[in-house]
Amino acid sequence: MKNIVIVGAGYAGVLTAKKLAKRLKKQEDVQITVIDKNPFHTMYTELHEVAAHRVDEDSIKISLERVFAGRNVHVVLDTVTSIDFDGKVLEGRVGTYPYDYLILATGSKPTFFGVPGAEEISYTLWSYDDAVVLREHLLHVFRRAARETDPAERRRLLTFYVVGAGFTGVEMAGELAELVPLLCEKFEIDRDEVSMFDVDVLDRTVPILPKKLSDKVERRLTKMGVQVMLGTGVAGIGKDYIELKQGDTVECHQAGTVIWTAGIESSDIVSEAAKALQTARRGRVVTDKYLRAVDHEDVFIAGDNIMYVPEGEENPVPQMVENCEQSADTIAHNLTVQLTGQGELEDYRPKFHGVMVSVGGRYGVAQVGTPNHMICLPSFLAMFTKHFINVVYFVQVLGWNKVISYLKHEFFTIRNCRSFVGGHFSNRTPSFLLVPLRVWLGVCWVFEGVMKVVEGWMQTPQLTGFFSGATGFFNKILSAAGARNVTDMVNAVAGATSGAVDAVATATAEVGEAVASGVAVFSYRLLGFMDVTLVSGTDLAHSTLADYAFKIDIPFINWFVDHVVLASDGMQMFMQITIVVLEILIGLALIGGLFNFPASAASLVLQFMFVTTTGLYLNTFWMIFAAIAVLVGGGRTLGLDYYVMPALKKHWKNVRFVRKWYLYND
């Protein structure tokens, strides 16, 4: 048995494990083990959202058990304290773990550059626990300040310093600035009493960005009430103060809260391993072009721990998520080659596609593109890109389950409009108000089904007349107007013009009394093959909503109706009975709120079938929009889904293939 041990379940560790499990699924003599101190994978790039109360803490953690369900990956909850590279053994607080191949993907931790008091007193933002602690601290500060009677102490409590103007510092400062007005309103504190600062020794924010984007970030922070202090170092931090250094001048300022985001270095275990591995600046491990530790072909380095300068580049790979993703793929490939002896090792040649920084939930900047051609995006597109990239990542990690969860907490349940689309997609309407609409939609479907039974749909073929009654009406109107198809429709669009009068006269002469006053009022060739037609059964001057019908002609659907559905009486009867049964079942399900989603979806499918085969009169179009309105969650309020769906989901998500492919949502 070959033991592959991955230390760390961050971005690089999780993706490497999943890719290895996929590539080695036929290798029964290989065991993959992931060791981490937490039973969950943390979304480190979203920590600021939890710290500033934008999303719930559960939104940034993903269960490792769920990530690796149905895969040859064993998860161990432990903290590795030392590594014996000669004996190939990991020592943890709980046990020891032998390995044949080791992957170090332990990520980073904050570095404090020897600043007195920084590690002991300031708050950090580099783990799930950090985000939760900071979130509770911010609430506690405002609670205290609301009761504080001493103006000086109150101002100290409400003074916040973020140290660092890189990715994490800017994003935390932006989220804090967005949160402060909300907490001031909640605790009845004057916004002018709150002071926020972002301090960095560098000369501009997020220096990896082009200068014009850095300037945008600084202007946005300033607009949000954050005082950006660049070229300013930190000399020391105390319980109620911070010492700032500009040149040789050191000044002491009162500070209620200091959040340290000024830099990172390799994790403790990598620092410990540095005794046997070749390391560089801030503990990053020097690797060869295959991402193996120098002089150790059985040890691979992933993500933030890599110190490698790709061929043709001047700088080492950056410590960012895209590096974690691409290094995971290279390591999975190269390790598979070493294990199986098949294929060739590949060099690590990452292609980074840009960087993105959000300043609060509503504003962001981004530079994206290919390595040789980057473009800067406006705020809306920058934020859209951020969420899109996150969704792509979640598809890799937890599929449908996490994507739905992410969209829910970022858009559908977001409060205080803290999203780049505001609160427009956030559910605010009480769901019980949809109950009458759902029930009435169900009643209409039952009525439609019962009426078809009364009309003999269960005994004799009716579809020929059913289709010709509506389709024939459309075709007669077209031919009466002298049109070969709807794209050659009469030019009497949306008014009783002379062309329309002529068309009506022609219809009277050629079609007869049944359609004598009918007129086509709108036509359009959509996507080059789909004809969309709106007609009125009466003259335009006297028509009502009930007289207007709408039809979509799709060549394939028309062929299917003519050559399959209407091909024989037996097929007609089968389709008729199916339609009747579906209409009644859909109606009953909607009335009772049982299996609401599939019932509403089936309602939409039936409506699509009708509009593409017979057309729909506009006074029944409301059924389409009603089905859309009650599609998601409509049966959970005063419906049987309130009881049935939780029970079904409990059993469904425990099915092996469902868990493996994440075909469920929580």
XYZ file of C-alpha atoms in Angstrom:
666
model
C 0.000 0.000 0.000
C 1.335 3.401 -1.024
C 0.471 6.152 1.454
C 0.014 9.677 0.124
C -0.325 12.138 2.989
C -1.485 15.710 2.434
C -0.917 18.097 5.325
C -3.413 20.948 5.187
C -6.960 21.213 3.866
C -6.787 24.694 2.403
C -7.339 25.527 -1.253
C -4.286 23.620 -2.472
C -4.713 20.626 -0.143
C -8.369 19.976 -0.943
C -7.974 20.313 -4.711
C -4.833 18.161 -4.767
C -6.611 15.411 -2.835
C -9.650 15.489 -5.140
C -7.546 15.452 -8.308
C -5.400 12.595 -7.013
C -8.467 10.589 -6.012
C -9.845 10.982 -9.523
C -6.582 10.096 -11.293
C -5.818 7.144 -9.013
C -9.335 5.727 -8.572
C -8.283 2.468 -10.242
C -5.159 2.111 -8.088
C -6.357 -0.082 -5.235
C -2.905 -0.063 -3.608
C -2.964 3.719 -2.966
C -4.328 5.414 0.153
C -4.761 9.202 0.239
C -4.886 10.866 3.663
C -5.609 14.509 4.424
C -4.561 15.817 7.843
C -5.901 19.097 9.172
C -6.668 20.581 12.575
C -10.219 21.432 11.447
C -12.925 19.102 10.116
C -13.761 21.704 7.501
C -12.210 23.613 4.625
C -12.201 27.386 5.145
C -12.793 29.999 2.454
C -9.959 32.285 3.503
C -10.747 34.884 0.847
C -14.173 35.447 2.428
C -13.121 35.867 6.080
C -13.759 39.610 6.056
C -17.410 38.994 5.161
C -17.955 37.033 8.373
C -15.873 39.393 10.507
C -18.028 42.327 9.363
C -21.390 40.555 9.711
C -22.160 40.391 6.004
C -22.657 36.619 5.888
C -23.070 33.885 8.469
C -20.000 31.964 9.640
C -21.261 28.699 8.102
C -20.905 30.269 4.665
C -17.095 30.179 4.798
C -16.604 26.600 5.938
C -17.122 23.385 3.976
C -17.255 19.987 5.646
C -14.293 17.807 4.605
C -16.427 14.712 5.067
C -18.804 16.028 2.410
C -16.023 17.165 0.096
C -14.464 13.688 -0.011
C -17.645 11.607 0.221
C -17.426 8.507 -1.984
C -13.738 9.049 -2.693
C -10.579 7.256 -1.658
C -9.574 10.042 0.702
C -9.229 9.525 4.443
C -9.598 12.653 6.588
C -7.667 12.805 9.873
C -8.320 15.495 12.473
C -4.927 16.296 13.967
C -2.148 18.890 14.100
C 1.206 17.786 12.697
C 4.015 18.925 14.988
C 7.117 17.434 13.355
C 8.266 15.567 10.249
C 10.952 12.891 10.008
C 11.943 13.100 6.345
C 14.452 10.254 6.608
C 12.052 7.873 8.326
C 9.076 9.204 6.321
C 6.881 9.692 9.370
C 4.699 12.580 10.517
C 4.291 13.199 14.214
C 0.984 14.692 15.351
C -0.658 15.533 18.650
C -2.959 12.537 18.265
C -0.857 9.988 16.403
C 1.920 9.213 13.929
C 1.468 8.862 10.176
C 3.891 7.061 7.854
C 4.006 8.216 4.256
C 5.494 7.243 0.917
C 4.713 10.609 -0.614
C 4.121 13.820 1.285
C 2.358 16.972 0.092
C 2.819 20.076 2.215
C -0.145 22.400 1.708
C -0.307 24.010 5.120
C -0.677 27.583 3.920
C 0.487 30.592 5.868
C 0.038 32.460 9.108
C 0.328 36.165 10.029
C 3.771 37.636 10.498
C 4.267 40.541 12.917
C 7.745 41.763 11.916
C 8.792 41.979 15.554
C 6.409 44.858 16.351
C 5.939 44.957 20.139
C 2.418 43.994 21.201
C 1.239 43.153 17.688
C 0.888 39.405 18.192
C -0.421 39.648 21.758
C -2.939 42.480 21.445
C -4.099 42.969 17.859
C -6.814 40.954 16.160
C -5.808 38.910 13.120
C -7.833 37.747 10.135
C -6.271 34.558 8.886
C -8.559 31.741 10.026
C -12.162 30.822 10.652
C -11.675 31.408 14.381
C -10.154 34.839 13.723
C -13.220 35.907 11.732
C -15.690 34.703 14.364
C -13.748 36.278 17.253
C -13.460 39.606 15.436
C -17.154 39.586 14.573
C -18.155 39.133 18.204
C -15.597 41.724 19.306
C -17.035 44.382 17.003
C -20.520 43.840 18.389
C -19.198 43.929 21.957
C -17.350 47.201 21.311
C -20.503 48.960 20.130
C -22.513 47.561 23.042
C -19.936 48.969 25.463
C -19.717 52.286 23.667
C -23.493 52.717 23.755
C -23.386 52.588 27.586
C -20.140 54.542 28.054
C -20.637 57.991 29.626
C -17.017 59.182 29.431
C -16.630 60.893 26.004
C -12.889 60.146 25.808
C -13.322 56.441 26.551
C -16.249 56.275 24.169
C -14.116 57.729 21.369
C -11.284 55.312 22.150
C -13.656 52.373 21.959
C -14.930 53.591 18.607
C -11.473 54.033 17.061
C -10.431 51.233 14.703
C -7.082 50.669 13.026
C -6.475 48.177 10.225
C -2.749 47.568 9.794
C -1.970 46.586 6.219
C -3.308 47.882 2.901
C -2.875 44.722 0.857
C -5.683 42.368 -0.176
C -6.835 41.414 3.310
C -6.385 44.880 4.847
C -8.309 46.724 2.149
C -11.125 44.187 2.123
C -11.410 44.251 5.900
C -11.361 48.043 6.007
C -14.043 48.203 3.327
C -16.293 45.736 5.122
C -15.784 47.549 8.424
C -16.708 50.882 6.825
C -19.858 49.278 5.447
C -20.757 47.768 8.821
C -20.172 50.828 11.015
C -23.241 52.854 9.904
C -25.439 49.814 10.539
C -24.078 49.309 14.063
C -24.333 53.034 14.765
C -28.011 52.923 13.854
C -28.589 49.761 15.865
C -26.928 51.079 19.022
C -27.947 54.725 18.529
C -24.400 56.048 18.219
C -23.506 59.142 16.224
C -21.522 58.066 13.136
C -19.132 61.012 13.611
C -17.900 59.459 16.846
C -16.395 56.504 14.958
C -12.894 56.760 13.487
C -11.403 54.234 11.063
C -7.839 54.100 9.756
C -5.988 51.878 7.293
C -2.227 52.042 7.886
C 0.584 50.688 5.734
C 4.265 51.433 5.281
C 3.861 51.076 1.497
C 3.190 54.064 -0.738
C -0.088 52.757 -2.210
C -2.839 50.251 -1.535
C -2.667 46.715 -2.968
C 0.583 47.297 -4.870
C 0.056 44.235 -7.064
C -2.662 46.243 -8.827
C -1.925 48.932 -11.446
C -1.556 52.354 -9.878
C -4.848 53.658 -11.261
C -6.719 50.814 -9.564
C -4.800 51.355 -6.332
C -5.881 54.985 -6.478
C -9.491 53.894 -6.982
C -9.296 51.682 -3.916
C -7.888 54.539 -1.840
C -10.575 56.947 -3.038
C -13.308 54.430 -2.270
C -12.013 53.851 1.256
C -11.820 57.584 1.842
C -15.364 58.036 0.561
C -16.526 55.352 3.020
C -14.967 57.214 5.941
C -11.652 55.366 6.250
C -8.546 57.520 6.667
C -5.820 55.863 4.579
C -2.355 56.452 6.064
C 0.301 55.282 3.586
C 4.033 55.486 4.176
C 3.263 54.927 7.854
C 4.749 52.123 9.909
C 3.679 50.666 13.246
C 6.197 50.918 16.060
C 4.150 49.276 18.789
C 0.659 48.307 19.963
C -0.772 48.512 23.464
C -4.132 47.681 25.003
C -5.494 51.142 24.296
C -3.039 52.702 21.860
C -1.030 52.261 18.677
C 2.347 53.870 17.928
C 2.694 55.101 14.340
C 6.008 55.894 12.733
C 6.562 58.298 9.832
C 10.239 58.707 9.099
C 11.955 59.173 12.471
C 8.819 60.484 14.150
C 6.795 58.170 16.378
C 3.380 59.262 17.589
C 1.050 57.491 19.990
C -2.654 57.378 19.123
C -5.562 55.983 21.082
C -6.973 52.798 19.603
C -9.848 50.656 20.764
C -9.321 47.927 18.173
C -6.293 47.080 16.021
C -6.732 44.520 13.235
C -3.425 43.156 11.931
C -3.345 42.174 8.233
C 0.184 43.328 7.411
C 1.823 40.183 6.087
C 2.162 36.402 6.137
C 4.810 33.748 6.571
C 4.811 29.971 6.307
C 2.936 27.940 8.891
C 4.503 26.488 12.018
C 5.001 22.992 10.612
C 6.749 24.325 7.501
C 8.991 26.430 9.726
C 9.764 23.246 11.666
C 10.441 21.380 8.414
C 12.845 24.124 7.334
C 15.523 22.333 9.351
C 15.571 19.633 6.663
C 14.255 21.525 3.639
C 15.738 24.392 1.685
C 13.669 27.497 2.402
C 13.686 31.132 1.359
C 12.089 34.386 2.432
C 9.356 34.001 5.095
C 9.777 30.240 5.217
C 8.621 29.334 1.718
C 10.070 26.003 0.547
C 12.309 26.034 -2.520
C 11.067 23.560 -5.142
C 12.196 22.183 -8.478
C 10.182 22.738 -11.629
C 7.965 19.758 -10.770
C 7.051 21.320 -7.385
C 9.094 18.798 -5.423
C 11.156 20.033 -2.497
C 14.780 20.338 -3.531
C 16.644 17.066 -2.699
C 13.348 15.331 -1.720
C 11.554 13.729 -4.674
C 8.934 12.240 -2.377
C 7.888 15.641 -0.950
C 5.695 18.002 -2.969
C 4.958 21.599 -2.017
C 1.605 23.236 -2.830
C 0.025 26.669 -2.652
C 1.430 29.420 -0.443
C 4.381 27.291 0.652
C 5.954 27.240 -2.828
C 9.115 29.226 -3.564
C 9.600 28.768 -7.289
C 10.360 31.147 -10.134
C 8.814 29.802 -13.356
C 10.925 29.784 -16.494
C 10.954 33.224 -18.105
C 9.668 34.993 -14.978
C 11.519 37.300 -12.605
C 9.471 36.816 -9.455
C 8.372 33.715 -7.543
C 4.792 32.525 -7.905
C 2.416 34.716 -5.864
C 0.666 33.537 -2.728
C -2.884 33.615 -4.079
C -5.737 31.191 -4.694
C -5.075 30.733 -8.406
C -1.560 29.541 -7.562
C -3.107 26.982 -5.186
C -5.461 25.728 -7.891
C -2.859 25.418 -10.619
C -0.189 23.905 -8.380
C -2.712 21.276 -7.243
C -3.177 20.141 -10.834
C 0.570 19.945 -11.512
C 1.253 18.011 -8.314
C -1.594 15.569 -8.976
C -0.236 14.906 -12.449
C 3.398 14.513 -11.442
C 2.675 12.345 -8.440
C 0.474 10.092 -10.571
C 3.335 9.747 -13.048
C 5.747 8.805 -10.257
C 3.320 6.230 -8.865
C 2.229 4.602 -12.104
C 5.307 5.115 -14.261
C 3.055 6.244 -17.076
C 3.412 9.587 -18.803
C 5.971 12.313 -18.280
C 6.496 14.831 -15.515
C 5.325 18.329 -16.384
C 6.906 21.638 -15.441
C 4.909 24.062 -13.337
C 4.034 26.861 -15.713
C 1.185 28.773 -14.106
C -0.834 31.276 -16.095
C -2.453 33.776 -13.811
C -5.529 35.576 -15.005
C -5.537 38.652 -12.834
C -6.427 39.933 -9.396
C -9.591 41.276 -7.843
C -10.182 43.276 -4.664
C -13.546 44.072 -3.106
C -14.004 47.161 -0.940
C -17.140 46.194 0.908
C -19.918 44.168 -0.645
C -20.888 46.772 -3.250
C -17.622 47.901 -4.840
C -14.568 46.243 -6.306
C -11.699 46.630 -8.745
C -10.130 43.992 -10.944
C -7.449 43.467 -13.536
C -8.126 40.334 -15.550
C -7.140 38.708 -18.822
C -4.248 36.655 -20.109
C -0.634 37.043 -18.939
C 0.152 39.158 -22.012
C -3.037 41.183 -22.117
C -4.728 42.487 -18.989
C -7.722 44.805 -18.802
C -9.190 46.748 -15.907
C -12.859 46.157 -15.147
C -15.394 48.650 -13.819
C -16.790 47.953 -10.367
C -19.919 46.040 -11.399
C -18.029 43.688 -13.709
C -15.233 43.319 -11.157
C -17.687 42.143 -8.500
C -19.469 39.913 -11.001
C -16.118 38.346 -11.906
C -15.316 37.739 -8.257
C -18.542 35.847 -7.657
C -18.233 33.955 -10.928
C -14.715 32.773 -10.055
C -15.935 31.710 -6.610
C -18.715 29.684 -8.211
C -16.196 27.994 -10.521
C -14.118 27.063 -7.484
C -17.145 25.731 -5.602
C -18.081 23.552 -8.571
C -14.681 21.867 -8.179
C -14.941 21.477 -4.414
C -18.567 20.751 -3.528
C -20.532 21.062 -6.746
C -24.226 21.940 -6.735
C -24.460 21.888 -2.957
C -22.012 24.716 -2.315
C -22.973 26.749 -5.380
C -26.588 26.959 -4.208
C -25.470 27.771 -0.662
C -23.140 30.512 -1.934
C -25.749 32.151 -4.148
C -28.189 32.045 -1.264
C -26.045 33.818 1.317
C -24.462 36.256 -1.167
C -27.641 37.296 -2.981
C -30.917 35.695 -1.927
C -30.721 36.299 1.823
C -28.346 39.271 1.904
C -29.487 42.092 4.151
C -28.916 45.859 4.176
C -28.300 45.750 0.406
C -24.671 44.671 0.971
C -24.224 43.258 -2.507
C -23.085 44.690 -5.831
C -26.665 44.206 -7.061
C -28.034 45.790 -3.916
C -30.850 43.902 -2.276
C -32.864 43.373 -5.447
C -32.559 39.579 -5.343
C -32.924 39.224 -1.588
C -36.128 37.528 -0.473
C -38.206 40.034 1.454
C -41.791 39.148 0.511
C -43.415 36.875 3.135
C -43.773 33.506 1.405
C -47.280 32.924 2.776
C -48.532 35.636 0.415
C -47.831 33.238 -2.478
C -50.141 30.555 -1.096
C -53.358 31.897 -2.733
C -51.540 32.164 -6.090
C -50.200 28.621 -5.802
C -53.593 27.186 -4.877
C -55.417 29.066 -7.650
C -52.851 27.904 -10.219
C -53.464 24.347 -9.040
C -57.230 24.753 -9.278
C -56.919 25.989 -12.865
C -54.818 22.976 -13.847
C -57.295 20.561 -12.256
C -60.131 22.340 -14.068
C -58.280 22.063 -17.403
C -57.717 18.341 -16.873
C -61.276 17.606 -15.781
C -62.727 19.520 -18.733
C -60.627 17.444 -21.126
C -62.021 14.284 -19.534
C -65.547 15.652 -19.992
C -64.741 16.457 -23.633
C -63.783 12.814 -24.255
C -60.000 12.987 -24.260
C -59.838 9.617 -22.496
C -61.962 7.835 -25.137
C -61.338 9.222 -28.632
C -58.475 11.013 -30.427
C -58.839 14.776 -30.079
C -55.391 16.159 -30.847
C -55.869 16.631 -34.590
C -58.714 19.043 -33.977
C -56.967 20.487 -30.931
C -53.848 21.390 -32.908
C -55.631 22.469 -36.068
C -58.042 24.572 -34.077
C -55.277 26.825 -32.839
C -52.463 26.209 -35.308
C -54.918 26.299 -38.175
C -56.177 29.663 -36.971
C -52.650 31.069 -37.080
C -51.931 29.566 -40.481
C -55.181 30.851 -41.964
C -54.409 34.348 -40.726
C -50.976 34.182 -42.323
C -52.159 32.814 -45.642
C -55.034 35.247 -45.713
C -52.521 38.039 -45.352
C -50.515 36.678 -48.274
C -47.570 35.652 -46.100
C -45.447 32.573 -46.732
C -44.319 32.578 -43.089
C -44.372 34.939 -40.167
C -41.284 36.760 -41.338
C -43.227 37.795 -44.406
C -46.108 38.936 -42.201
C -48.271 41.799 -43.252
C -46.815 45.125 -42.267
C -49.813 46.084 -40.183
C -47.887 45.942 -36.896
C -49.574 47.180 -33.704
C -52.276 49.298 -35.352
C -55.223 49.259 -37.657
C -53.275 50.626 -40.616
C -54.361 50.368 -44.200
C -52.248 47.225 -44.490
C -54.144 45.660 -41.630
C -57.463 46.598 -43.205
C -56.368 45.003 -46.464
C -55.279 41.895 -44.595
C -58.638 41.659 -42.865
C -60.419 42.110 -46.189
C -58.303 39.370 -47.746
C -59.005 37.143 -44.762
C -62.703 37.749 -45.205
C -62.546 36.747 -48.847
C -60.323 33.684 -48.498
C -60.972 32.244 -45.087
C -64.589 32.941 -44.407
C -66.585 34.126 -41.486
C -64.670 32.123 -38.827
C -61.544 34.208 -39.193
C -62.867 37.072 -41.212
C -61.964 39.695 -38.653
C -58.669 38.166 -37.521
C -55.432 40.031 -38.104
C -51.782 39.423 -37.350
C -50.483 42.289 -35.241
C -46.884 41.266 -34.544
C -44.274 38.885 -35.925
C -40.585 38.281 -35.419
C -37.985 35.775 -36.560
C -36.033 34.897 -33.404
C -32.542 33.355 -33.499
C -32.923 32.705 -37.216
C -35.224 29.684 -36.872
C -37.977 30.478 -34.381
C -41.082 32.379 -35.526
C -42.932 34.364 -32.865
C -46.460 35.497 -33.726
C -49.127 37.544 -31.961
C -52.593 37.640 -33.530
C -56.044 38.927 -32.663
C -59.162 36.912 -33.331
C -61.197 40.037 -33.983
C -60.615 43.391 -35.585
C -58.184 45.499 -33.643
C -60.699 48.169 -32.789
C -62.987 45.777 -30.904
C -60.554 43.157 -29.562
C -60.055 42.427 -25.863
C -57.282 40.583 -24.057
C -59.103 37.290 -24.487
C -58.998 37.722 -28.282
C -55.205 37.855 -28.514
C -53.183 34.696 -28.956
C -49.442 34.095 -28.946
C -47.541 31.301 -30.662
C -43.940 30.233 -31.162
C -43.229 28.170 -34.293
C -40.175 25.920 -33.967
C -39.502 23.689 -36.994
C -38.515 20.671 -34.923
C -41.627 20.904 -32.734
C -43.849 21.213 -35.773
C -42.197 18.165 -37.351
C -42.552 16.194 -34.117
C -46.269 16.987 -33.893
C -46.952 16.104 -37.522
C -44.843 12.952 -37.780
C -44.917 11.529 -34.263
C -47.799 12.804 -32.145
C -50.359 12.778 -34.966
C -48.883 9.744 -36.733
C -51.444 7.317 -35.319
C -54.565 7.173 -33.182
C -52.664 5.146 -30.580
C -50.005 7.819 -30.177
C -52.669 10.521 -29.963
C -54.456 8.642 -27.187
C -51.198 8.128 -25.299
C -50.380 11.833 -25.497
C -53.923 12.846 -24.567
C -54.057 10.627 -21.504
C -50.560 11.814 -20.480
C -51.584 15.465 -20.759
C -54.810 14.955 -18.807
C -53.089 13.002 -16.028
C -50.275 15.530 -15.810
C -52.648 18.484 -15.625
C -54.654 16.920 -12.797
C -51.576 15.748 -10.874
C -49.859 19.128 -11.257
C -52.984 20.867 -10.021
C -53.425 18.616 -6.993
C -49.737 18.911 -6.094
C -49.870 22.705 -6.239
C -53.073 22.879 -4.211
C -51.559 20.694 -1.495
C -48.070 22.202 -1.713
C -46.581 18.754 -2.343
C -43.447 18.415 -4.526
C -43.942 22.053 -5.368
C -40.742 22.508 -7.393
C -41.272 19.610 -9.841
C -44.980 20.487 -10.071
C -44.229 24.127 -10.946
C -41.491 23.057 -13.361
C -43.885 20.616 -15.048
C -46.420 23.421 -15.280
C -43.888 25.516 -17.185
C -43.028 22.586 -19.478
C -46.681 22.052 -20.356
C -47.133 25.748 -21.037
C -44.095 25.660 -23.331
C -45.539 22.678 -25.187
C -48.837 24.472 -25.665
C -47.310 27.747 -26.828
C -45.131 25.931 -29.400
C -47.863 23.678 -30.740
C -51.206 25.421 -30.370
C -50.462 28.894 -29.093
C -51.767 30.482 -25.917
C -54.326 33.196 -25.456
C -52.942 36.078 -23.443
C -55.586 35.771 -20.746
C -53.997 32.429 -19.745
C -50.427 33.731 -19.838
C -50.614 34.481 -16.135
C -50.160 30.748 -15.508
C -46.585 30.953 -16.796
C -45.628 33.771 -14.457
C -47.504 32.199 -11.549
C -45.498 28.978 -11.971
C -42.271 30.996 -11.950
C -43.350 32.890 -8.821
C -44.029 29.737 -6.780
C -41.219 27.659 -8.308
C -38.786 27.766 -5.366
C -40.034 27.108 -1.858
C -43.674 27.744 -2.681
C -44.789 24.541 -0.998
C -42.959 25.076 2.284
C -45.590 27.541 3.533
C -48.973 26.034 4.395
C -48.121 23.031 2.239
C -47.167 19.376 2.588
C -43.575 20.096 1.498
C -43.077 21.563 4.971
C -43.120 17.978 6.273
C -42.184 15.887 3.250
C -39.088 17.638 1.849
C -36.933 17.612 5.030
C -37.617 13.901 5.452
C -36.784 13.113 1.822
C -33.648 15.270 1.839
C -32.396 13.507 4.946
C -32.387 10.166 3.122
C -31.495 11.511 -0.326
C -28.214 13.127 0.686
C -27.043 9.877 2.287
C -27.223 7.972 -1.005
C -23.680 7.182 -2.084
C -23.754 8.585 -5.632
C -25.671 11.664 -4.448
C -23.023 12.446 -1.844
C -20.204 11.761 -4.277
C -21.568 14.122 -6.923
C -23.018 16.624 -4.409
C -26.521 16.375 -5.905
C -28.187 17.891 -2.880
C -28.305 21.192 -1.070
C -28.617 21.942 2.607
